[in-house]
PDB file of C-alpha atoms in Angstrom:
ATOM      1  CA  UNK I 277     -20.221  -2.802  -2.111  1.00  0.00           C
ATOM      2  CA  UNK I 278     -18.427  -6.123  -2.600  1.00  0.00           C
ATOM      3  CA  UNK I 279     -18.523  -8.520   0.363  1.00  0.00           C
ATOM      4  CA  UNK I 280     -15.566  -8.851   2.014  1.00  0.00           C
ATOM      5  CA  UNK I 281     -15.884 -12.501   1.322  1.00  0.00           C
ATOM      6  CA  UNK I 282     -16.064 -12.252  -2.154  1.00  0.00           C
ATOM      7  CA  UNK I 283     -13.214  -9.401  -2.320  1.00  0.00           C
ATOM      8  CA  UNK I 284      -9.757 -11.525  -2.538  1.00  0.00           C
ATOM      9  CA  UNK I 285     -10.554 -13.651  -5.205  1.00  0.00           C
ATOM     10  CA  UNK I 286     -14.088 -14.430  -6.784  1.00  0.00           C
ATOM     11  CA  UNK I 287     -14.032 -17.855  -6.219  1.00  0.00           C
ATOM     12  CA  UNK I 288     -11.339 -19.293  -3.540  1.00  0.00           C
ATOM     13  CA  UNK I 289     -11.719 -19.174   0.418  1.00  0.00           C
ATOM     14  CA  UNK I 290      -8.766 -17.131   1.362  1.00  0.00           C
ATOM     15  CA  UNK I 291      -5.832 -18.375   3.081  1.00  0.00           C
ATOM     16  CA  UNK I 292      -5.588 -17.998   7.083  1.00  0.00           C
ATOM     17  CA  UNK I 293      -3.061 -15.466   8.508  1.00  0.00           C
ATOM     18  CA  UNK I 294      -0.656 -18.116  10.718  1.00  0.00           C
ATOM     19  CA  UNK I 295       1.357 -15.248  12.599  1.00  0.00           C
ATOM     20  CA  UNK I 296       4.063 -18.301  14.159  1.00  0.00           C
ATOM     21  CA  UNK I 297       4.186 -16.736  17.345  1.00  0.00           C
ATOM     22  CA  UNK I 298       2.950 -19.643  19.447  1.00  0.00           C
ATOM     23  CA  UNK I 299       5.093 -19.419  22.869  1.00  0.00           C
ATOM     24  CA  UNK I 300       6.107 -15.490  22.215  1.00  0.00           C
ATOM     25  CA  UNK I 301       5.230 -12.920  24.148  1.00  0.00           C
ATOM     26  CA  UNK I 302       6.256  -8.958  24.152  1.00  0.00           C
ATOM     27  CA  UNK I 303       5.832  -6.497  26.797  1.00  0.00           C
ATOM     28  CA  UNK I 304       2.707  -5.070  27.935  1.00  0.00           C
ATOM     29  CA  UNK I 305       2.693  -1.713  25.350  1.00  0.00           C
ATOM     30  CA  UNK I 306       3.449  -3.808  22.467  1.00  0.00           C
ATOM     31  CA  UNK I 307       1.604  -6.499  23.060  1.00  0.00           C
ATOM     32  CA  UNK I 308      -1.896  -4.909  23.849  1.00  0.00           C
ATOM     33  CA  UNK I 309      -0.833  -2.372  20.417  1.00  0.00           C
ATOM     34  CA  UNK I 310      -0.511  -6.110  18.886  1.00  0.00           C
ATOM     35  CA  UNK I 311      -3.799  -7.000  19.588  1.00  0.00           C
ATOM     36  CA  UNK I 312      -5.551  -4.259  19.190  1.00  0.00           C
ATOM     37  CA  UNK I 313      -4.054  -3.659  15.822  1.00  0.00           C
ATOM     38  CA  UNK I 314      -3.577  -7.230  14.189  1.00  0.00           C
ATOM     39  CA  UNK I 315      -4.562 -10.445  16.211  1.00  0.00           C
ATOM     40  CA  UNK I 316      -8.300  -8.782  17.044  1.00  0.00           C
ATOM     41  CA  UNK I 317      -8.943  -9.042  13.481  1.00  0.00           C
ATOM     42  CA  UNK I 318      -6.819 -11.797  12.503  1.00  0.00           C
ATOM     43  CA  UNK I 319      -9.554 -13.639  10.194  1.00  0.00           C
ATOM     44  CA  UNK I 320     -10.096 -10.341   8.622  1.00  0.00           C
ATOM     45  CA  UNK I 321      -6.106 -10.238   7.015  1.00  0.00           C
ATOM     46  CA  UNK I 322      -5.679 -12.515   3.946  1.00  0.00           C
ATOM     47  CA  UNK I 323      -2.094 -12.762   3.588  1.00  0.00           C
ATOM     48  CA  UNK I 324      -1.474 -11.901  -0.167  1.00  0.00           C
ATOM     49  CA  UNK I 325       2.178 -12.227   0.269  1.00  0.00           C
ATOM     50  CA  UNK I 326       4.471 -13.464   2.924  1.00  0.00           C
ATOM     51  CA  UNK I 327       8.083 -14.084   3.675  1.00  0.00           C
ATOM     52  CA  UNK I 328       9.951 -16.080   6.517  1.00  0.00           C
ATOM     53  CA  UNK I 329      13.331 -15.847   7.036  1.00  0.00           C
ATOM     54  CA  UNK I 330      15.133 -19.323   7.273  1.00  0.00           C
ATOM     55  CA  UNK I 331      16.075 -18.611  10.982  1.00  0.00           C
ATOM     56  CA  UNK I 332      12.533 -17.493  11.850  1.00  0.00           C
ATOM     57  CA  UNK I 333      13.967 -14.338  13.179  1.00  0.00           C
ATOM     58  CA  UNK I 334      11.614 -11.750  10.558  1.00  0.00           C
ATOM     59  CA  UNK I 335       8.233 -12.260   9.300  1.00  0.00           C
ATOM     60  CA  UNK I 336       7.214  -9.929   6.049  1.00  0.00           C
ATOM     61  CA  UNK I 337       3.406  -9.749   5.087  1.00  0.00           C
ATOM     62  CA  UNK I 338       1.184  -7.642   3.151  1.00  0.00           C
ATOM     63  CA  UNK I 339      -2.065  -8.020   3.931  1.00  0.00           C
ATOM     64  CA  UNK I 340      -5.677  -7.268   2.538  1.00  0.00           C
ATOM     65  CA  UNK I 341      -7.756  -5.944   5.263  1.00  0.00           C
ATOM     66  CA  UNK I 342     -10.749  -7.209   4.551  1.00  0.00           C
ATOM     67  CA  UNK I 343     -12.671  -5.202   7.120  1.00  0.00           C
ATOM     68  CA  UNK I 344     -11.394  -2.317   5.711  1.00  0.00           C
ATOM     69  CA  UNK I 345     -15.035  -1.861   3.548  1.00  0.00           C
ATOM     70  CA  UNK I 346     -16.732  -1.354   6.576  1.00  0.00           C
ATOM     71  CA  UNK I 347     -14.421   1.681   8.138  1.00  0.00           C
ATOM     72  CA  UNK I 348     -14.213   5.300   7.118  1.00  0.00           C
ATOM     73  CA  UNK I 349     -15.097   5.691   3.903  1.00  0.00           C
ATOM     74  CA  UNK I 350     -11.910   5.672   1.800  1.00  0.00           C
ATOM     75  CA  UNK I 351      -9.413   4.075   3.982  1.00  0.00           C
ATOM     76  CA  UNK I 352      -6.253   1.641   2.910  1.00  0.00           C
ATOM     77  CA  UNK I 353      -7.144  -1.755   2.191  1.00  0.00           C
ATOM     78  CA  UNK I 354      -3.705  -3.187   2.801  1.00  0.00           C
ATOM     79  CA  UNK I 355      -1.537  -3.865   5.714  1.00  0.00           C
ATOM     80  CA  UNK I 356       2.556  -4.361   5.416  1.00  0.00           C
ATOM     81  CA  UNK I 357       3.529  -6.383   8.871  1.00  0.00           C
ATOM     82  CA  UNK I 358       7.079  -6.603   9.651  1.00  0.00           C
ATOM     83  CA  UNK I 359       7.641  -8.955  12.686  1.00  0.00           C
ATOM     84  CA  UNK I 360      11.045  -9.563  14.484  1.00  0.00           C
ATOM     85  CA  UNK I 361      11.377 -12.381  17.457  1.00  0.00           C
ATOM     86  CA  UNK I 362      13.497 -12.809  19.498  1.00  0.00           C
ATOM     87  CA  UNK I 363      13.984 -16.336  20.120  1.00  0.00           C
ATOM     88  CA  UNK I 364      16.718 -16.480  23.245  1.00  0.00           C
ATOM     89  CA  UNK I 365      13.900 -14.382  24.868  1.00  0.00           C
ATOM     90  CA  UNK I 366      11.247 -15.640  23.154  1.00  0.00           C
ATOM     91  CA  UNK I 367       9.795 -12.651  23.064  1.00  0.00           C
ATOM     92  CA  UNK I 368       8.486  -9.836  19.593  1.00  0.00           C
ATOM     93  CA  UNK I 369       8.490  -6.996  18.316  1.00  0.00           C
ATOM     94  CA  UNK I 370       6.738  -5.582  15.176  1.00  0.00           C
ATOM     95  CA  UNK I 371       6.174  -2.215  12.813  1.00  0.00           C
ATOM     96  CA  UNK I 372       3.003  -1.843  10.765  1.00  0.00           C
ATOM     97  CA  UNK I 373       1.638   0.324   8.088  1.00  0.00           C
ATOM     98  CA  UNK I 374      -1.774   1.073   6.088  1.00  0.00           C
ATOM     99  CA  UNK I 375      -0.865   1.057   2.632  1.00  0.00           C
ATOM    100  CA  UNK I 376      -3.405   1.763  -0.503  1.00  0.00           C
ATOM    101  CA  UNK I 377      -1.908  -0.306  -2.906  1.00  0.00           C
ATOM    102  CA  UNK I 378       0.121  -3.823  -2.625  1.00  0.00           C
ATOM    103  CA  UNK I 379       3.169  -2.262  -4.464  1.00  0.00           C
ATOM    104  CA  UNK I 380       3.317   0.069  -1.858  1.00  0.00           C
ATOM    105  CA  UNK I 381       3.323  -2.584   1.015  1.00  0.00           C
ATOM    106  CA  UNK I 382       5.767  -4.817  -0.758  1.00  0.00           C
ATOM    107  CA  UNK I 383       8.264  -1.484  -1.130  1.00  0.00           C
ATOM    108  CA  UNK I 384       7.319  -0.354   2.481  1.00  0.00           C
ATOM    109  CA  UNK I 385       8.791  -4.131   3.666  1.00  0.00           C
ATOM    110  CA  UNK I 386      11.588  -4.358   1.041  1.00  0.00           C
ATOM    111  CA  UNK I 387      12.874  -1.359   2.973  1.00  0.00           C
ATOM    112  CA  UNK I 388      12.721  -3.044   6.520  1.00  0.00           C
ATOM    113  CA  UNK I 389      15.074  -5.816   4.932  1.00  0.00           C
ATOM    114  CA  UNK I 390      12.877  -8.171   2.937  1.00  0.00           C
ATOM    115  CA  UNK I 391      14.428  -9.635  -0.007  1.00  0.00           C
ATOM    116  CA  UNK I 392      12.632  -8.235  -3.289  1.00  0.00           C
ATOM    117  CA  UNK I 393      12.020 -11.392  -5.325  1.00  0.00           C
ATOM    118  CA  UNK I 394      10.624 -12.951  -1.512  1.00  0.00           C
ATOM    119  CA  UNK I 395       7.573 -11.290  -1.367  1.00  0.00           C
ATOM    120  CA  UNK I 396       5.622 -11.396  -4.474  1.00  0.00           C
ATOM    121  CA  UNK I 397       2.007 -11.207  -4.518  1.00  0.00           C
ATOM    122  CA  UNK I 398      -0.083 -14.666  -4.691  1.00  0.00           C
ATOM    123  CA  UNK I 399      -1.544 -14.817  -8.506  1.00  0.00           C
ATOM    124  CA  UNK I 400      -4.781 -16.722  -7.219  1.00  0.00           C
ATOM    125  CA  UNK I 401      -5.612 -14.071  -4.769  1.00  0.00           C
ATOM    126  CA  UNK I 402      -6.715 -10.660  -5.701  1.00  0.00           C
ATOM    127  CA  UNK I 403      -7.060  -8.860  -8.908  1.00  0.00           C
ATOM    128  CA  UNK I 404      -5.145  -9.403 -11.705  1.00  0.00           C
ATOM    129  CA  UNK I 405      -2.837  -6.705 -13.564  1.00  0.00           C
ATOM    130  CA  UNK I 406      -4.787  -5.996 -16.969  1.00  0.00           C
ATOM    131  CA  UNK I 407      -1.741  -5.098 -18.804  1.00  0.00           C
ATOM    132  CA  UNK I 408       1.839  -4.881 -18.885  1.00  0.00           C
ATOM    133  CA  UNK I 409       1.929  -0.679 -18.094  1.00  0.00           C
ATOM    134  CA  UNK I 410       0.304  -2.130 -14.585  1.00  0.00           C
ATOM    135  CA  UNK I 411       2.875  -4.414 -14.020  1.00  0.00           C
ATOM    136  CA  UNK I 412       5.820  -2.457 -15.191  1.00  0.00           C
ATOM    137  CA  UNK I 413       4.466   0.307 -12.969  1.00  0.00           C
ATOM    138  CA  UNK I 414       3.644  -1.894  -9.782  1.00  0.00           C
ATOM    139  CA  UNK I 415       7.389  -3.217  -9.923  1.00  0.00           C
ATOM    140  CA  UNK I 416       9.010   0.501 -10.102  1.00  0.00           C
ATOM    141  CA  UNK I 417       6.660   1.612  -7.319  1.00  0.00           C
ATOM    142  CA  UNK I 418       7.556  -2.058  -5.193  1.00  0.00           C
ATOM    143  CA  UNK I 419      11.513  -1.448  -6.090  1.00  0.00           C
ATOM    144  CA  UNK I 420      11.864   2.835  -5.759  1.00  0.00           C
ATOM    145  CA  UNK I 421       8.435   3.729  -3.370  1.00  0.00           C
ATOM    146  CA  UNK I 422      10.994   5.198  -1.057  1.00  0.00           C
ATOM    147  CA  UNK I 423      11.851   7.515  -3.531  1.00  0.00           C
ATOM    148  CA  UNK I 424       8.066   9.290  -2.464  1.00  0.00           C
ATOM    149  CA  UNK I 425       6.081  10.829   0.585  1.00  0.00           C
ATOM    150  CA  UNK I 426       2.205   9.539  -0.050  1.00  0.00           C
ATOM    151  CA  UNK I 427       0.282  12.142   1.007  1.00  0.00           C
ATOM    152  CA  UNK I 428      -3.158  11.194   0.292  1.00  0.00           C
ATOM    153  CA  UNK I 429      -4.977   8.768  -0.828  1.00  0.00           C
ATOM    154  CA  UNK I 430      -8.473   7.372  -1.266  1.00  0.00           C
ATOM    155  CA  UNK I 431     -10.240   3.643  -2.210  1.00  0.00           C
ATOM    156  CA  UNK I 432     -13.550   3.344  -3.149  1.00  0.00           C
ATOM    157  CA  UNK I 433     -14.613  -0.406  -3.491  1.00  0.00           C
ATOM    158  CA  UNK I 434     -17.824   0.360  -5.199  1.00  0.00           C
ATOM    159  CA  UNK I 435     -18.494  -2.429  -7.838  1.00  0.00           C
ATOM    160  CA  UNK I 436     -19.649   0.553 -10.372  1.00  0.00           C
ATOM    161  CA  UNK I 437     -16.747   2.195  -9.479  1.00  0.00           C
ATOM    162  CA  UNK I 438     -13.935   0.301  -8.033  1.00  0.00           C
ATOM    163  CA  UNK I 439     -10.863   2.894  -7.649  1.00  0.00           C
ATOM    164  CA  UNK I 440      -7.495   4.163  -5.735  1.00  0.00           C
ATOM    165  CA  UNK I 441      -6.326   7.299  -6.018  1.00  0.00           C
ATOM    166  CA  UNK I 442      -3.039   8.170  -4.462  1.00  0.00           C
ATOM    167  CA  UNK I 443      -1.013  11.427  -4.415  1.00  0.00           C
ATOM    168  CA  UNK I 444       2.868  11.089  -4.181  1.00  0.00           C
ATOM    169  CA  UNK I 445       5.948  13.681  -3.198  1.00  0.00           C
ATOM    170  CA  UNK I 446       8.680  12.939  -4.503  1.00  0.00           C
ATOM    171  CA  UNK I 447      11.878  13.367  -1.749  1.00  0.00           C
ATOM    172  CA  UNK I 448      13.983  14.443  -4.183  1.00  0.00           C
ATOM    173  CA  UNK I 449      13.140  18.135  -5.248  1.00  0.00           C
ATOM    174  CA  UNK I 450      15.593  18.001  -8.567  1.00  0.00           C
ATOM    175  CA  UNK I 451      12.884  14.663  -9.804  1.00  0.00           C
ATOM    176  CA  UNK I 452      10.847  15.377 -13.105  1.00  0.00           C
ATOM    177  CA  UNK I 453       6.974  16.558 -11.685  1.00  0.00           C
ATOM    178  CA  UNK I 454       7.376  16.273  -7.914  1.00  0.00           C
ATOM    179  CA  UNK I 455       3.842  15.438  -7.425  1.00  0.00           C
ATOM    180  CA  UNK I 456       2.520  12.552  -9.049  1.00  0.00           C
ATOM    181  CA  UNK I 457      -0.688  10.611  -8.858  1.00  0.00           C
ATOM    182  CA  UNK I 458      -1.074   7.168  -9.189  1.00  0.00           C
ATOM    183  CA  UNK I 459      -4.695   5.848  -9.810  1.00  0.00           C
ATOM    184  CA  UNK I 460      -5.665   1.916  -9.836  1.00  0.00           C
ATOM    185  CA  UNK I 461      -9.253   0.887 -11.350  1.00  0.00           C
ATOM    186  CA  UNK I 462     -10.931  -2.487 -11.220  1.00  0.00           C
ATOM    187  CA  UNK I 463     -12.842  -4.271 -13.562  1.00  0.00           C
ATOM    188  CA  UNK I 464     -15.227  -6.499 -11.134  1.00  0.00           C
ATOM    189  CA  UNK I 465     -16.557  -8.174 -14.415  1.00  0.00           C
ATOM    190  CA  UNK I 466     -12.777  -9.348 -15.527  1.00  0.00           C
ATOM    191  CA  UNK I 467     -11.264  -9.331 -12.217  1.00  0.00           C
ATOM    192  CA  UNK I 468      -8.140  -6.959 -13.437  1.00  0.00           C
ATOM    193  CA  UNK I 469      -7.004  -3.974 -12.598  1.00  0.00           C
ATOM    194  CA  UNK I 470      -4.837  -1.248 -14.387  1.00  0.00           C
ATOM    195  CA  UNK I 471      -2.506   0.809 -12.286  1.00  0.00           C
ATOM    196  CA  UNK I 472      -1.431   4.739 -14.286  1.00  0.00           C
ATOM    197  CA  UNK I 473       0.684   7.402 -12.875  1.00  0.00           C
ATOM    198  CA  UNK I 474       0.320  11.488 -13.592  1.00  0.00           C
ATOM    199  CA  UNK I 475       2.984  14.068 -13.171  1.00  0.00           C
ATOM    200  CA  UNK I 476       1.801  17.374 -11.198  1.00  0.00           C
ATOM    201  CA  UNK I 477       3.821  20.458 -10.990  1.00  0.00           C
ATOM    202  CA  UNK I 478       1.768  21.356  -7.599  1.00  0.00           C
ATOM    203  CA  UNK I 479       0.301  19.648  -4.612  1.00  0.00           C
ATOM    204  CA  UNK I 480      -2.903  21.429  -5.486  1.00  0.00           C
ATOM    205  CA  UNK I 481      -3.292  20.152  -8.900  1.00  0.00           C
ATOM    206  CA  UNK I 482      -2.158  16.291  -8.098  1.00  0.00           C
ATOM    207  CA  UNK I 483      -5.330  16.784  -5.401  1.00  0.00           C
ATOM    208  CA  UNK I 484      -7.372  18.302  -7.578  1.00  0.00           C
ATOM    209  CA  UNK I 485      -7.465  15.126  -9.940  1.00  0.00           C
ATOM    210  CA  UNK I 486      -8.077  13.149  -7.358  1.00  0.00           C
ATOM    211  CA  UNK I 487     -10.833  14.509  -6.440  1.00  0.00           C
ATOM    212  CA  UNK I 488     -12.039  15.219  -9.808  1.00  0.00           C
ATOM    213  CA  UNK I 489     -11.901  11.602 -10.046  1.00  0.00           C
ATOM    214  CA  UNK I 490     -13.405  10.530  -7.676  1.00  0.00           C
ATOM    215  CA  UNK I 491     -16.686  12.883  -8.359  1.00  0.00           C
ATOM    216  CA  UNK I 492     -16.231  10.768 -12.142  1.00  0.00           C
ATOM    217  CA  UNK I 493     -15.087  14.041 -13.431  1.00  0.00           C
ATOM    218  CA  UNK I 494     -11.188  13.913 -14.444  1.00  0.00           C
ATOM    219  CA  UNK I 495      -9.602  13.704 -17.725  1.00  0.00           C
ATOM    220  CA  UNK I 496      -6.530  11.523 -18.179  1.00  0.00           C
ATOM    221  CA  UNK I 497      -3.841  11.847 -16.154  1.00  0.00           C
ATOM    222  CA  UNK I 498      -0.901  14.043 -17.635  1.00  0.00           C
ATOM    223  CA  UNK I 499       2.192  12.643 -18.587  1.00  0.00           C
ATOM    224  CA  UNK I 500       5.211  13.120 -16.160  1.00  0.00           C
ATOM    225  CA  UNK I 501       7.354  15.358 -17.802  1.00  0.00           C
ATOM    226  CA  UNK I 502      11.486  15.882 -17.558  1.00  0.00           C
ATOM    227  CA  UNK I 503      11.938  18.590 -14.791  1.00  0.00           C
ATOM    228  CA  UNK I 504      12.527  21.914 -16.091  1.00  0.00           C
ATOM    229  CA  UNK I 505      15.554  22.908 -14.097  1.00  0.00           C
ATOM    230  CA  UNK I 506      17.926  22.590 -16.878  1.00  0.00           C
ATOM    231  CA  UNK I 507      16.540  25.865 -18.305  1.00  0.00           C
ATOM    232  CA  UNK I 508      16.664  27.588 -14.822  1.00  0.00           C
ATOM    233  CA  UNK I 509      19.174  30.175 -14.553  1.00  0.00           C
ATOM    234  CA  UNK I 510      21.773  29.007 -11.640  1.00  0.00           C
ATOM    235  CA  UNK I 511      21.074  32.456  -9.517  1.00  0.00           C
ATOM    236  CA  UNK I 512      17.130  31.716  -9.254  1.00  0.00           C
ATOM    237  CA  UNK I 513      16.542  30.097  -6.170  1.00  0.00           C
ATOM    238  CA  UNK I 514      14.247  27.603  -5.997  1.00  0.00           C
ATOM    239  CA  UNK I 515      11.153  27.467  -3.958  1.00  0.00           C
ATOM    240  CA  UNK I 516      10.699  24.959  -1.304  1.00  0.00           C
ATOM    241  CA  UNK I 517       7.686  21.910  -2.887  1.00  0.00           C
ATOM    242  CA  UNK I 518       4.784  22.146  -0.108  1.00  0.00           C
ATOM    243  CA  UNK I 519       4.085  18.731   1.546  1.00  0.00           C
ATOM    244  CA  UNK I 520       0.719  17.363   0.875  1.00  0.00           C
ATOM    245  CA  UNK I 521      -2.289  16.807   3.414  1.00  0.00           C
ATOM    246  CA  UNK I 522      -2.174  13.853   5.566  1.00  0.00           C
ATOM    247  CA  UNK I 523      -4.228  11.301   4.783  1.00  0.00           C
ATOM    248  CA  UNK I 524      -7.636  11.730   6.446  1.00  0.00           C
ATOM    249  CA  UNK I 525      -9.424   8.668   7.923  1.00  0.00           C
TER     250      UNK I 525
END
């Protein structure tokens, strides 16, 4: 297991997470949520992105949780923090999520009103993309990741086996292969990672190579392929997709 040290780059001390909320306050629920949920573990959050607004209204982050090793075994490593002050009040307020991948963070924030090309991912921190299918991909899933439900999903930071496996619905029922399955594997040696995506016709089978997968089982994923409606007669109706599992902690 790496150290959490070691795990944001291989050879830079990561950045402190400066929250600028010296002289806010919020009321007692949010506040003690607050703590308990971001300022507790404070030096544990490397800030791999962030965006200020110019009149220090909103505060966009993703973070890498680097405590994350140490918690239920296959839990999200990343943390998108939206905060909003109030500054005639001085007071905040402020939305989080656990996210498995970066991409998904920076599209998670995007949709709470952070500008796109404002919250791009520091190159000296983290892995790198390997290849230009990664970064392609990473930008669709940053720009459209509202387009999907995750369901599931699963890291494993073992340096043998460094991977994220993630299992998508897609909100529209008409999209080509509403299930889909996006996996990201590190290199530890290179310090890269590649990022693929698989087309499922079920929830069952997108889970299924997931957890094939992760036993070091699975083939590659399959392609996603042009929905079939067009070749559905217009009296068949069709059949509601099933929502995958929550994600279990």
């Amino acid at each position: 297991m790496p150290s959490p040290e070691s795990t944001p780059s291989p050879d830079q001390h990561p950045p402190e997470l400066d929250l600028r909320l010296d002289g806010f306050d919020a009321d007692e629920q949010t506040a003690e949520a607050f703590w308990l949920q971001i300022e507790i573990q404070a030096d544990m959050l490397v800030p791999f992105a962030e965006h200020h607004t110019a009149d220090g209204v909103h505060s966009f982050y993703v973070l890498f949780d680097r405590s994350a090793t140490f918690d239920h075994p296959g839990v999200p490593q990343y943390v998108a923090l939206h905060l909003k002050r109030d500054h005639e009040k001085q007071s905040f307020d402020y939305e989080r999520a656990e996210l498995p991948l970066p991409a998904m963070a920076q599209s998670w924030l995007i949709h709470r009103g952070c500008p796109p090309d404002a919250i791009s991912l520091d190159p000296e921190l983290g892995h790198a993309p390997a290849d230009e299918p990664t970064r392609a991909l990473e930008r669709r899933l940053a720009g459209d990741g509202d387009h999907f439900a995750m369901g599931y999903s699963y890291t494993r930071d073992g340096p043998n086996d460094w991977v994220t496996v993630v299992a998508l619905r897609a909100l529209d029922e008409r999209a080509p292969a509403p299930f889909r399955v996006v996996a990201e594997e590190v290199d530890t040696e290179a310090w890269t990672h590649t990022l693929r995506e698989g087309g499922f016709a079920t929830v069952q089978e997108a889970l299924q190579w997931c957890r094939d997968r992760l036993a070091g089982t699975a083939g590659p994923l399959p392609p996603v392929r042009p929905a079939a409606s067009s070749t559905r007669p217009a009296s068949t109706p069709k059949t509601p997709a099933p929502r995958p599992p929550g994600r279990s902690r």
